[in-house]
Amino acid sequence: MKVWCATGNPGKLREFRLAGSVLGIEIEPLPDLKSIEAPEETGATFEENACLKAAYYSRFAPGILFADDSGLEVDALGGEPGVLSARYAGGAGDDANNELVLERLGDNPHRTARFVCVIAVAEAGVVKATFRGTVEGEILHEIRGGGGFGYDPMFYYPPFGCSFGEVDGERKFAVSHRGEALRKMLGWLG
Ligand code: ITT
């Protein structure tokens, strides 16, 4: 089976393609995504944004397409960065986003956080289903490891005893928010 994936984030795409090869499904990036004007992510929730992206991009796909909206929720920051995760530091990139979270958290000992991923599946502009995955962890006092993308290097995952920036993609995907959401989607697709 082949499904199309709409994301402009190379880190997400890498994880989806790796998962596809492990789970035996062809996950193809939507061709020419860069030439399609991106929709504004105006939703207040991950679900709303995932649906908005999937519905929009599926009009350009020859079959079933999915998009994910994902991010980091830090409890002591009232759930921020949340849906603003990609542009928390005003679009200045991953390093600046990480620094801003660390700065806002300061020495606060309450450092629990989770990654959330919502995948929406759509065909010809119509959303068919959504799937949510989460993974619980803690925010480190400084970044650790150069792997992964986004907030991975400061996200400590207790069962591994290290950050997501210190593990390879396959190990992360086995426990991650994105892995959980994708496995639910594959179960639904049959
Ligand atoms: P697309 O909308 O094109 O897919 P995006 O990066 O703008 O790309 P989102 O709006 O869903 O996607 O924002 C997701 C952000 O949340 C991402 O840029 C990271 O900063 C963060 N994030 C999500 N999943 C992550 C993960 O597995 N590891 C680290 N950071 C993650």
JSON list of C-alpha atoms and ligand atoms in Angstrom, two decimals:
[
{"chain": "A", "resi": 1, "resn": "MET", "atom": "CA", "xyz": [0.00, 0.00, 0.00]},
{"chain": "A", "resi": 2, "resn": "LYS", "atom": "CA", "xyz": [1.12, 3.54, -0.69]},
{"chain": "A", "resi": 3, "resn": "VAL", "atom": "CA", "xyz": [0.08, 6.65, 1.24]},
{"chain": "A", "resi": 4, "resn": "TRP", "atom": "CA", "xyz": [1.18, 10.20, 0.65]},
{"chain": "A", "resi": 5, "resn": "CYS", "atom": "CA", "xyz": [2.64, 12.34, 3.38]},
{"chain": "A", "resi": 6, "resn": "ALA", "atom": "CA", "xyz": [2.54, 16.13, 3.49]},
{"chain": "A", "resi": 7, "resn": "THR", "atom": "CA", "xyz": [5.20, 17.70, 5.64]},
{"chain": "A", "resi": 8, "resn": "GLY", "atom": "CA", "xyz": [7.79, 20.36, 5.03]},
{"chain": "A", "resi": 9, "resn": "ASN", "atom": "CA", "xyz": [9.75, 19.21, 8.09]},
{"chain": "A", "resi": 10, "resn": "PRO", "atom": "CA", "xyz": [12.68, 16.96, 7.06]},
{"chain": "A", "resi": 11, "resn": "GLY", "atom": "CA", "xyz": [12.93, 15.47, 10.58]},
{"chain": "A", "resi": 12, "resn": "LYS", "atom": "CA", "xyz": [9.33, 14.27, 10.49]},
{"chain": "A", "resi": 13, "resn": "LEU", "atom": "CA", "xyz": [9.69, 12.95, 6.95]},
{"chain": "A", "resi": 14, "resn": "ARG", "atom": "CA", "xyz": [12.82, 10.99, 7.89]},
{"chain": "A", "resi": 15, "resn": "GLU", "atom": "CA", "xyz": [10.93, 9.33, 10.76]},
{"chain": "A", "resi": 16, "resn": "PHE", "atom": "CA", "xyz": [7.88, 8.51, 8.65]},
{"chain": "A", "resi": 17, "resn": "ARG", "atom": "CA", "xyz": [9.94, 6.97, 5.87]},
{"chain": "A", "resi": 18, "resn": "LEU", "atom": "CA", "xyz": [12.01, 4.92, 8.28]},
{"chain": "A", "resi": 19, "resn": "ALA", "atom": "CA", "xyz": [8.81, 3.68, 9.94]},
{"chain": "A", "resi": 20, "resn": "GLY", "atom": "CA", "xyz": [7.30, 2.86, 6.58]},
{"chain": "A", "resi": 21, "resn": "SER", "atom": "CA", "xyz": [10.27, 0.69, 5.67]},
{"chain": "A", "resi": 22, "resn": "VAL", "atom": "CA", "xyz": [10.10, -1.11, 9.04]},
{"chain": "A", "resi": 23, "resn": "LEU", "atom": "CA", "xyz": [6.32, -1.55, 9.03]},
{"chain": "A", "resi": 24, "resn": "GLY", "atom": "CA", "xyz": [6.05, -2.47, 5.35]},
{"chain": "A", "resi": 25, "resn": "ILE", "atom": "CA", "xyz": [4.10, 0.47, 3.96]},
{"chain": "A", "resi": 26, "resn": "GLU", "atom": "CA", "xyz": [5.24, 2.89, 1.29]},
{"chain": "A", "resi": 27, "resn": "ILE", "atom": "CA", "xyz": [5.15, 6.43, 2.64]},
{"chain": "A", "resi": 28, "resn": "GLU", "atom": "CA", "xyz": [5.80, 8.89, -0.16]},
{"chain": "A", "resi": 29, "resn": "PRO", "atom": "CA", "xyz": [6.34, 12.61, 0.31]},
{"chain": "A", "resi": 30, "resn": "LEU", "atom": "CA", "xyz": [3.86, 14.68, -1.67]},
{"chain": "A", "resi": 31, "resn": "PRO", "atom": "CA", "xyz": [5.79, 15.71, -4.78]},
{"chain": "A", "resi": 32, "resn": "ASP", "atom": "CA", "xyz": [6.29, 19.43, -5.31]},
{"chain": "A", "resi": 33, "resn": "LEU", "atom": "CA", "xyz": [5.17, 20.27, -1.77]},
{"chain": "A", "resi": 34, "resn": "LYS", "atom": "CA", "xyz": [7.50, 23.26, -1.89]},
{"chain": "A", "resi": 35, "resn": "SER", "atom": "CA", "xyz": [5.68, 24.71, -4.88]},
{"chain": "A", "resi": 36, "resn": "ILE", "atom": "CA", "xyz": [2.31, 24.55, -3.08]},
{"chain": "A", "resi": 37, "resn": "GLU", "atom": "CA", "xyz": [1.54, 27.51, -0.87]},
{"chain": "A", "resi": 38, "resn": "ALA", "atom": "CA", "xyz": [1.37, 26.26, 2.75]},
{"chain": "A", "resi": 39, "resn": "PRO", "atom": "CA", "xyz": [-1.94, 26.74, 4.58]},
{"chain": "A", "resi": 40, "resn": "GLU", "atom": "CA", "xyz": [-1.94, 28.96, 7.65]},
{"chain": "A", "resi": 41, "resn": "GLU", "atom": "CA", "xyz": [-2.00, 26.84, 10.80]},
{"chain": "A", "resi": 42, "resn": "THR", "atom": "CA", "xyz": [-4.78, 28.72, 12.55]},
{"chain": "A", "resi": 43, "resn": "GLY", "atom": "CA", "xyz": [-6.10, 25.89, 14.73]},
{"chain": "A", "resi": 44, "resn": "ALA", "atom": "CA", "xyz": [-6.14, 26.06, 18.52]},
{"chain": "A", "resi": 45, "resn": "THR", "atom": "CA", "xyz": [-5.46, 22.32, 18.86]},
{"chain": "A", "resi": 46, "resn": "PHE", "atom": "CA", "xyz": [-3.21, 19.71, 17.25]},
{"chain": "A", "resi": 47, "resn": "GLU", "atom": "CA", "xyz": [-6.36, 18.02, 15.90]},
{"chain": "A", "resi": 48, "resn": "GLU", "atom": "CA", "xyz": [-7.58, 21.19, 14.17]},
{"chain": "A", "resi": 49, "resn": "ASN", "atom": "CA", "xyz": [-4.22, 21.89, 12.55]},
{"chain": "A", "resi": 50, "resn": "ALA", "atom": "CA", "xyz": [-3.68, 18.28, 11.45]},
{"chain": "A", "resi": 51, "resn": "CYS", "atom": "CA", "xyz": [-7.13, 18.23, 9.83]},
{"chain": "A", "resi": 52, "resn": "LEU", "atom": "CA", "xyz": [-6.59, 21.57, 8.18]},
{"chain": "A", "resi": 53, "resn": "LYS", "atom": "CA", "xyz": [-3.26, 20.44, 6.65]},
{"chain": "A", "resi": 54, "resn": "ALA", "atom": "CA", "xyz": [-4.48, 17.00, 5.57]},
{"chain": "A", "resi": 55, "resn": "ALA", "atom": "CA", "xyz": [-7.68, 18.32, 3.97]},
{"chain": "A", "resi": 56, "resn": "TYR", "atom": "CA", "xyz": [-5.77, 21.03, 2.14]},
{"chain": "A", "resi": 57, "resn": "TYR", "atom": "CA", "xyz": [-2.85, 18.94, 0.81]},
{"chain": "A", "resi": 58, "resn": "SER", "atom": "CA", "xyz": [-4.99, 15.92, -0.09]},
{"chain": "A", "resi": 59, "resn": "ARG", "atom": "CA", "xyz": [-6.44, 17.95, -2.95]},
{"chain": "A", "resi": 60, "resn": "PHE", "atom": "CA", "xyz": [-2.98, 17.74, -4.55]},
{"chain": "A", "resi": 61, "resn": "ALA", "atom": "CA", "xyz": [-2.46, 13.99, -3.93]},
{"chain": "A", "resi": 62, "resn": "PRO", "atom": "CA", "xyz": [-3.38, 11.11, -6.23]},
{"chain": "A", "resi": 63, "resn": "GLY", "atom": "CA", "xyz": [-4.62, 8.97, -3.30]},
{"chain": "A", "resi": 64, "resn": "ILE", "atom": "CA", "xyz": [-4.82, 8.82, 0.49]},
{"chain": "A", "resi": 65, "resn": "LEU", "atom": "CA", "xyz": [-2.71, 11.45, 2.22]},
{"chain": "A", "resi": 66, "resn": "PHE", "atom": "CA", "xyz": [-1.83, 12.17, 5.82]},
{"chain": "A", "resi": 67, "resn": "ALA", "atom": "CA", "xyz": [-0.36, 15.13, 7.67]},
{"chain": "A", "resi": 68, "resn": "ASP", "atom": "CA", "xyz": [0.72, 15.46, 11.27]},
{"chain": "A", "resi": 69, "resn": "ASP", "atom": "CA", "xyz": [0.53, 18.34, 13.68]},
{"chain": "A", "resi": 70, "resn": "SER", "atom": "CA", "xyz": [2.76, 17.81, 16.64]},
{"chain": "A", "resi": 71, "resn": "GLY", "atom": "CA", "xyz": [4.64, 19.56, 19.39]},
{"chain": "A", "resi": 72, "resn": "LEU", "atom": "CA", "xyz": [5.88, 19.74, 22.93]},
{"chain": "A", "resi": 73, "resn": "GLU", "atom": "CA", "xyz": [3.70, 20.49, 25.99]},
{"chain": "A", "resi": 74, "resn": "VAL", "atom": "CA", "xyz": [5.61, 21.64, 29.07]},
{"chain": "A", "resi": 75, "resn": "ASP", "atom": "CA", "xyz": [3.42, 21.46, 32.18]},
{"chain": "A", "resi": 76, "resn": "ALA", "atom": "CA", "xyz": [5.15, 24.28, 34.10]},
{"chain": "A", "resi": 77, "resn": "LEU", "atom": "CA", "xyz": [4.65, 26.54, 31.06]},
{"chain": "A", "resi": 78, "resn": "GLY", "atom": "CA", "xyz": [0.91, 25.88, 30.97]},
{"chain": "A", "resi": 79, "resn": "GLY", "atom": "CA", "xyz": [1.26, 23.51, 28.02]},
{"chain": "A", "resi": 80, "resn": "GLU", "atom": "CA", "xyz": [3.47, 25.79, 25.91]},
{"chain": "A", "resi": 81, "resn": "PRO", "atom": "CA", "xyz": [4.89, 25.69, 23.29]},
{"chain": "A", "resi": 82, "resn": "GLY", "atom": "CA", "xyz": [1.99, 23.42, 22.22]},
{"chain": "A", "resi": 83, "resn": "VAL", "atom": "CA", "xyz": [0.63, 24.21, 18.78]},
{"chain": "A", "resi": 84, "resn": "LEU", "atom": "CA", "xyz": [3.23, 26.99, 18.53]},
{"chain": "A", "resi": 85, "resn": "SER", "atom": "CA", "xyz": [6.12, 24.50, 18.83]},
{"chain": "A", "resi": 86, "resn": "ALA", "atom": "CA", "xyz": [7.56, 25.07, 15.33]},
{"chain": "A", "resi": 87, "resn": "ARG", "atom": "CA", "xyz": [7.55, 28.87, 15.70]},
{"chain": "A", "resi": 88, "resn": "TYR", "atom": "CA", "xyz": [7.91, 29.36, 19.46]},
{"chain": "A", "resi": 89, "resn": "ALA", "atom": "CA", "xyz": [10.88, 31.70, 19.05]},
{"chain": "A", "resi": 90, "resn": "GLY", "atom": "CA", "xyz": [9.22, 33.52, 16.16]},
{"chain": "A", "resi": 91, "resn": "GLY", "atom": "CA", "xyz": [10.42, 31.21, 13.39]},
{"chain": "A", "resi": 92, "resn": "ALA", "atom": "CA", "xyz": [14.10, 31.45, 14.39]},
{"chain": "A", "resi": 93, "resn": "GLY", "atom": "CA", "xyz": [14.59, 27.66, 14.23]},
{"chain": "A", "resi": 94, "resn": "ASP", "atom": "CA", "xyz": [15.10, 24.65, 16.49]},
{"chain": "A", "resi": 95, "resn": "ASP", "atom": "CA", "xyz": [18.06, 25.98, 18.49]},
{"chain": "A", "resi": 96, "resn": "ALA", "atom": "CA", "xyz": [16.26, 29.20, 19.34]},
{"chain": "A", "resi": 97, "resn": "ASN", "atom": "CA", "xyz": [13.09, 27.29, 20.26]},
{"chain": "A", "resi": 98, "resn": "ASN", "atom": "CA", "xyz": [15.06, 25.05, 22.62]},
{"chain": "A", "resi": 99, "resn": "GLU", "atom": "CA", "xyz": [16.81, 28.03, 24.21]},
{"chain": "A", "resi": 100, "resn": "LEU", "atom": "CA", "xyz": [13.52, 29.82, 24.79]},
{"chain": "A", "resi": 101, "resn": "VAL", "atom": "CA", "xyz": [11.96, 26.84, 26.56]},
{"chain": "A", "resi": 102, "resn": "LEU", "atom": "CA", "xyz": [15.06, 26.43, 28.76]},
{"chain": "A", "resi": 103, "resn": "GLU", "atom": "CA", "xyz": [15.08, 30.14, 29.54]},
{"chain": "A", "resi": 104, "resn": "ARG", "atom": "CA", "xyz": [11.37, 30.26, 30.44]},
{"chain": "A", "resi": 105, "resn": "LEU", "atom": "CA", "xyz": [11.67, 27.14, 32.58]},
{"chain": "A", "resi": 106, "resn": "GLY", "atom": "CA", "xyz": [14.81, 28.42, 34.36]},
{"chain": "A", "resi": 107, "resn": "ASP", "atom": "CA", "xyz": [15.55, 26.42, 37.53]},
{"chain": "A", "resi": 108, "resn": "ASN", "atom": "CA", "xyz": [11.94, 25.32, 37.99]},
{"chain": "A", "resi": 109, "resn": "PRO", "atom": "CA", "xyz": [12.16, 21.79, 39.43]},
{"chain": "A", "resi": 110, "resn": "HIS", "atom": "CA", "xyz": [8.78, 20.85, 37.91]},
{"chain": "A", "resi": 111, "resn": "ARG", "atom": "CA", "xyz": [9.98, 19.72, 34.45]},
{"chain": "A", "resi": 112, "resn": "THR", "atom": "CA", "xyz": [7.42, 17.18, 33.23]},
{"chain": "A", "resi": 113, "resn": "ALA", "atom": "CA", "xyz": [6.49, 17.42, 29.55]},
{"chain": "A", "resi": 114, "resn": "ARG", "atom": "CA", "xyz": [5.12, 15.40, 26.69]},
{"chain": "A", "resi": 115, "resn": "PHE", "atom": "CA", "xyz": [5.33, 15.23, 22.94]},
{"chain": "A", "resi": 116, "resn": "VAL", "atom": "CA", "xyz": [1.98, 15.02, 21.17]},
{"chain": "A", "resi": 117, "resn": "CYS", "atom": "CA", "xyz": [1.35, 13.99, 17.57]},
{"chain": "A", "resi": 118, "resn": "VAL", "atom": "CA", "xyz": [-1.98, 14.01, 15.78]},
{"chain": "A", "resi": 119, "resn": "ILE", "atom": "CA", "xyz": [-2.13, 12.47, 12.33]},
{"chain": "A", "resi": 120, "resn": "ALA", "atom": "CA", "xyz": [-5.08, 13.30, 10.08]},
{"chain": "A", "resi": 121, "resn": "VAL", "atom": "CA", "xyz": [-5.87, 11.15, 7.04]},
{"chain": "A", "resi": 122, "resn": "ALA", "atom": "CA", "xyz": [-7.72, 12.73, 4.11]},
{"chain": "A", "resi": 123, "resn": "GLU", "atom": "CA", "xyz": [-8.73, 12.01, 0.55]},
{"chain": "A", "resi": 124, "resn": "ALA", "atom": "CA", "xyz": [-9.79, 14.57, -2.07]},
{"chain": "A", "resi": 125, "resn": "GLY", "atom": "CA", "xyz": [-10.17, 17.33, 0.51]},
{"chain": "A", "resi": 126, "resn": "VAL", "atom": "CA", "xyz": [-12.17, 15.31, 3.06]},
{"chain": "A", "resi": 127, "resn": "VAL", "atom": "CA", "xyz": [-10.75, 14.20, 6.44]},
{"chain": "A", "resi": 128, "resn": "LYS", "atom": "CA", "xyz": [-11.47, 10.53, 7.13]},
{"chain": "A", "resi": 129, "resn": "ALA", "atom": "CA", "xyz": [-9.92, 10.00, 10.58]},
{"chain": "A", "resi": 130, "resn": "THR", "atom": "CA", "xyz": [-7.43, 11.31, 13.14]},
{"chain": "A", "resi": 131, "resn": "PHE", "atom": "CA", "xyz": [-4.99, 9.43, 15.38]},
{"chain": "A", "resi": 132, "resn": "ARG", "atom": "CA", "xyz": [-3.24, 10.76, 18.50]},
{"chain": "A", "resi": 133, "resn": "GLY", "atom": "CA", "xyz": [-0.01, 9.63, 20.12]},
{"chain": "A", "resi": 134, "resn": "THR", "atom": "CA", "xyz": [1.83, 10.97, 23.18]},
{"chain": "A", "resi": 135, "resn": "VAL", "atom": "CA", "xyz": [5.05, 10.27, 25.04]},
{"chain": "A", "resi": 136, "resn": "GLU", "atom": "CA", "xyz": [5.88, 11.50, 28.55]},
{"chain": "A", "resi": 137, "resn": "GLY", "atom": "CA", "xyz": [9.27, 12.82, 29.59]},
{"chain": "A", "resi": 138, "resn": "GLU", "atom": "CA", "xyz": [11.14, 15.63, 31.34]},
{"chain": "A", "resi": 139, "resn": "ILE", "atom": "CA", "xyz": [12.93, 18.75, 30.18]},
{"chain": "A", "resi": 140, "resn": "LEU", "atom": "CA", "xyz": [16.66, 18.62, 30.86]},
{"chain": "A", "resi": 141, "resn": "HIS", "atom": "CA", "xyz": [18.59, 21.66, 32.15]},
{"chain": "A", "resi": 142, "resn": "GLU", "atom": "CA", "xyz": [20.63, 21.70, 28.95]},
{"chain": "A", "resi": 143, "resn": "ILE", "atom": "CA", "xyz": [20.53, 19.98, 25.58]},
{"chain": "A", "resi": 144, "resn": "ARG", "atom": "CA", "xyz": [22.10, 16.51, 25.25]},
{"chain": "A", "resi": 145, "resn": "GLY", "atom": "CA", "xyz": [22.89, 14.72, 22.01]},
{"chain": "A", "resi": 146, "resn": "GLY", "atom": "CA", "xyz": [22.90, 15.79, 18.39]},
{"chain": "A", "resi": 147, "resn": "GLY", "atom": "CA", "xyz": [20.39, 13.34, 16.96]},
{"chain": "A", "resi": 148, "resn": "GLY", "atom": "CA", "xyz": [16.73, 13.74, 16.10]},
{"chain": "A", "resi": 149, "resn": "PHE", "atom": "CA", "xyz": [15.29, 17.17, 15.43]},
{"chain": "A", "resi": 150, "resn": "GLY", "atom": "CA", "xyz": [13.34, 19.96, 17.10]},
{"chain": "A", "resi": 151, "resn": "TYR", "atom": "CA", "xyz": [13.16, 19.58, 20.89]},
{"chain": "A", "resi": 152, "resn": "ASP", "atom": "CA", "xyz": [14.63, 16.04, 20.97]},
{"chain": "A", "resi": 153, "resn": "PRO", "atom": "CA", "xyz": [17.98, 16.99, 22.58]},
{"chain": "A", "resi": 154, "resn": "MET", "atom": "CA", "xyz": [16.35, 18.44, 25.69]},
{"chain": "A", "resi": 155, "resn": "PHE", "atom": "CA", "xyz": [13.61, 15.83, 26.05]},
{"chain": "A", "resi": 156, "resn": "TYR", "atom": "CA", "xyz": [14.71, 13.25, 28.62]},
{"chain": "A", "resi": 157, "resn": "TYR", "atom": "CA", "xyz": [12.92, 9.91, 28.32]},
{"chain": "A", "resi": 158, "resn": "PRO", "atom": "CA", "xyz": [13.19, 8.09, 31.69]},
{"chain": "A", "resi": 159, "resn": "PRO", "atom": "CA", "xyz": [12.83, 4.49, 30.37]},
{"chain": "A", "resi": 160, "resn": "PHE", "atom": "CA", "xyz": [15.88, 5.05, 28.12]},
{"chain": "A", "resi": 161, "resn": "GLY", "atom": "CA", "xyz": [17.82, 7.07, 30.71]},
{"chain": "A", "resi": 162, "resn": "CYS", "atom": "CA", "xyz": [18.80, 9.60, 28.05]},
{"chain": "A", "resi": 163, "resn": "SER", "atom": "CA", "xyz": [17.37, 12.26, 25.75]},
{"chain": "A", "resi": 164, "resn": "PHE", "atom": "CA", "xyz": [15.70, 11.61, 22.39]},
{"chain": "A", "resi": 165, "resn": "GLY", "atom": "CA", "xyz": [18.70, 13.41, 20.88]},
{"chain": "A", "resi": 166, "resn": "GLU", "atom": "CA", "xyz": [20.89, 10.53, 22.05]},
{"chain": "A", "resi": 167, "resn": "VAL", "atom": "CA", "xyz": [19.04, 7.63, 20.41]},
{"chain": "A", "resi": 168, "resn": "ASP", "atom": "CA", "xyz": [18.71, 6.54, 16.81]},
{"chain": "A", "resi": 169, "resn": "GLY", "atom": "CA", "xyz": [15.53, 7.05, 14.82]},
{"chain": "A", "resi": 170, "resn": "GLU", "atom": "CA", "xyz": [14.30, 3.48, 15.06]},
{"chain": "A", "resi": 171, "resn": "ARG", "atom": "CA", "xyz": [14.61, 3.39, 18.86]},
{"chain": "A", "resi": 172, "resn": "LYS", "atom": "CA", "xyz": [12.82, 6.72, 19.22]},
{"chain": "A", "resi": 173, "resn": "PHE", "atom": "CA", "xyz": [10.03, 5.70, 16.84]},
{"chain": "A", "resi": 174, "resn": "ALA", "atom": "CA", "xyz": [9.32, 2.54, 18.85]},
{"chain": "A", "resi": 175, "resn": "VAL", "atom": "CA", "xyz": [8.14, 4.67, 21.79]},
{"chain": "A", "resi": 176, "resn": "SER", "atom": "CA", "xyz": [7.40, 8.10, 20.34]},
{"chain": "A", "resi": 177, "resn": "HIS", "atom": "CA", "xyz": [4.20, 10.09, 19.95]},
{"chain": "A", "resi": 178, "resn": "ARG", "atom": "CA", "xyz": [4.64, 9.90, 16.17]},
{"chain": "A", "resi": 179, "resn": "GLY", "atom": "CA", "xyz": [5.21, 6.16, 16.27]},
{"chain": "A", "resi": 180, "resn": "GLU", "atom": "CA", "xyz": [2.06, 5.62, 18.32]},
{"chain": "A", "resi": 181, "resn": "ALA", "atom": "CA", "xyz": [-0.08, 7.78, 16.03]},
{"chain": "A", "resi": 182, "resn": "LEU", "atom": "CA", "xyz": [1.31, 6.14, 12.88]},
{"chain": "A", "resi": 183, "resn": "ARG", "atom": "CA", "xyz": [0.75, 2.61, 14.18]},
{"chain": "A", "resi": 184, "resn": "LYS", "atom": "CA", "xyz": [-2.86, 3.54, 14.98]},
{"chain": "A", "resi": 185, "resn": "MET", "atom": "CA", "xyz": [-3.25, 4.90, 11.44]},
{"chain": "A", "resi": 186, "resn": "LEU", "atom": "CA", "xyz": [-1.82, 1.74, 9.90]},
{"chain": "A", "resi": 187, "resn": "GLY", "atom": "CA", "xyz": [-4.20, -0.39, 11.99]},
{"chain": "A", "resi": 188, "resn": "TRP", "atom": "CA", "xyz": [-7.11, 1.67, 10.67]},
{"chain": "A", "resi": 189, "resn": "LEU", "atom": "CA", "xyz": [-5.91, 1.45, 7.05]},
{"chain": "A", "resi": 190, "resn": "GLY", "atom": "CA", "xyz": [-5.77, -2.32, 7.48]},
{"chain": "B", "resi": 1, "resn": "ITT", "atom": "P1", "xyz": [4.77, 20.61, 8.78]},
{"chain": "B", "resi": 1, "resn": "ITT", "atom": "O1", "xyz": [3.61, 21.42, 9.30]},
{"chain": "B", "resi": 1, "resn": "ITT", "atom": "O2", "xyz": [5.15, 20.97, 7.38]},
{"chain": "B", "resi": 1, "resn": "ITT", "atom": "O3", "xyz": [4.58, 19.14, 8.96]},
{"chain": "B", "resi": 1, "resn": "ITT", "atom": "P2", "xyz": [6.18, 21.78, 11.01]},
{"chain": "B", "resi": 1, "resn": "ITT", "atom": "O4", "xyz": [7.57, 21.61, 11.57]},
{"chain": "B", "resi": 1, "resn": "ITT", "atom": "O5", "xyz": [5.71, 23.20, 10.82]},
{"chain": "B", "resi": 1, "resn": "ITT", "atom": "O6", "xyz": [6.09, 20.97, 9.64]},
{"chain": "B", "resi": 1, "resn": "ITT", "atom": "P3", "xyz": [4.28, 21.38, 13.14]},
{"chain": "B", "resi": 1, "resn": "ITT", "atom": "O7", "xyz": [3.53, 22.65, 12.90]},
{"chain": "B", "resi": 1, "resn": "ITT", "atom": "O8", "xyz": [3.52, 20.12, 13.44]},
{"chain": "B", "resi": 1, "resn": "ITT", "atom": "O9", "xyz": [5.18, 20.98, 11.90]},
{"chain": "B", "resi": 1, "resn": "ITT", "atom": "O10", "xyz": [5.32, 21.65, 14.31]},
{"chain": "B", "resi": 1, "resn": "ITT", "atom": "C1", "xyz": [5.97, 20.61, 14.91]},
{"chain": "B", "resi": 1, "resn": "ITT", "atom": "C2", "xyz": [7.11, 21.14, 15.78]},
{"chain": "B", "resi": 1, "resn": "ITT", "atom": "O11", "xyz": [7.06, 20.48, 17.05]},
{"chain": "B", "resi": 1, "resn": "ITT", "atom": "C3", "xyz": [8.46, 20.78, 15.17]},
{"chain": "B", "resi": 1, "resn": "ITT", "atom": "O12", "xyz": [8.93, 21.83, 14.35]},
{"chain": "B", "resi": 1, "resn": "ITT", "atom": "C4", "xyz": [9.32, 20.55, 16.39]},
{"chain": "B", "resi": 1, "resn": "ITT", "atom": "O13", "xyz": [9.79, 21.78, 16.86]},
{"chain": "B", "resi": 1, "resn": "ITT", "atom": "C5", "xyz": [8.33, 20.00, 17.40]},
{"chain": "B", "resi": 1, "resn": "ITT", "atom": "N1", "xyz": [8.29, 18.53, 17.35]},
{"chain": "B", "resi": 1, "resn": "ITT", "atom": "C6", "xyz": [7.27, 17.73, 16.90]},
{"chain": "B", "resi": 1, "resn": "ITT", "atom": "N2", "xyz": [7.61, 16.44, 16.95]},
{"chain": "B", "resi": 1, "resn": "ITT", "atom": "C7", "xyz": [8.86, 16.40, 17.45]},
{"chain": "B", "resi": 1, "resn": "ITT", "atom": "C8", "xyz": [9.76, 15.36, 17.72]},
{"chain": "B", "resi": 1, "resn": "ITT", "atom": "O14", "xyz": [9.47, 14.08, 17.46]},
{"chain": "B", "resi": 1, "resn": "ITT", "atom": "N3", "xyz": [10.96, 15.67, 18.21]},
{"chain": "B", "resi": 1, "resn": "ITT", "atom": "C9", "xyz": [11.29, 16.94, 18.46]},
{"chain": "B", "resi": 1, "resn": "ITT", "atom": "N4", "xyz": [10.51, 17.99, 18.22]},
{"chain": "B", "resi": 1, "resn": "ITT", "atom": "C10", "xyz": [9.29, 17.73, 17.71]}
]
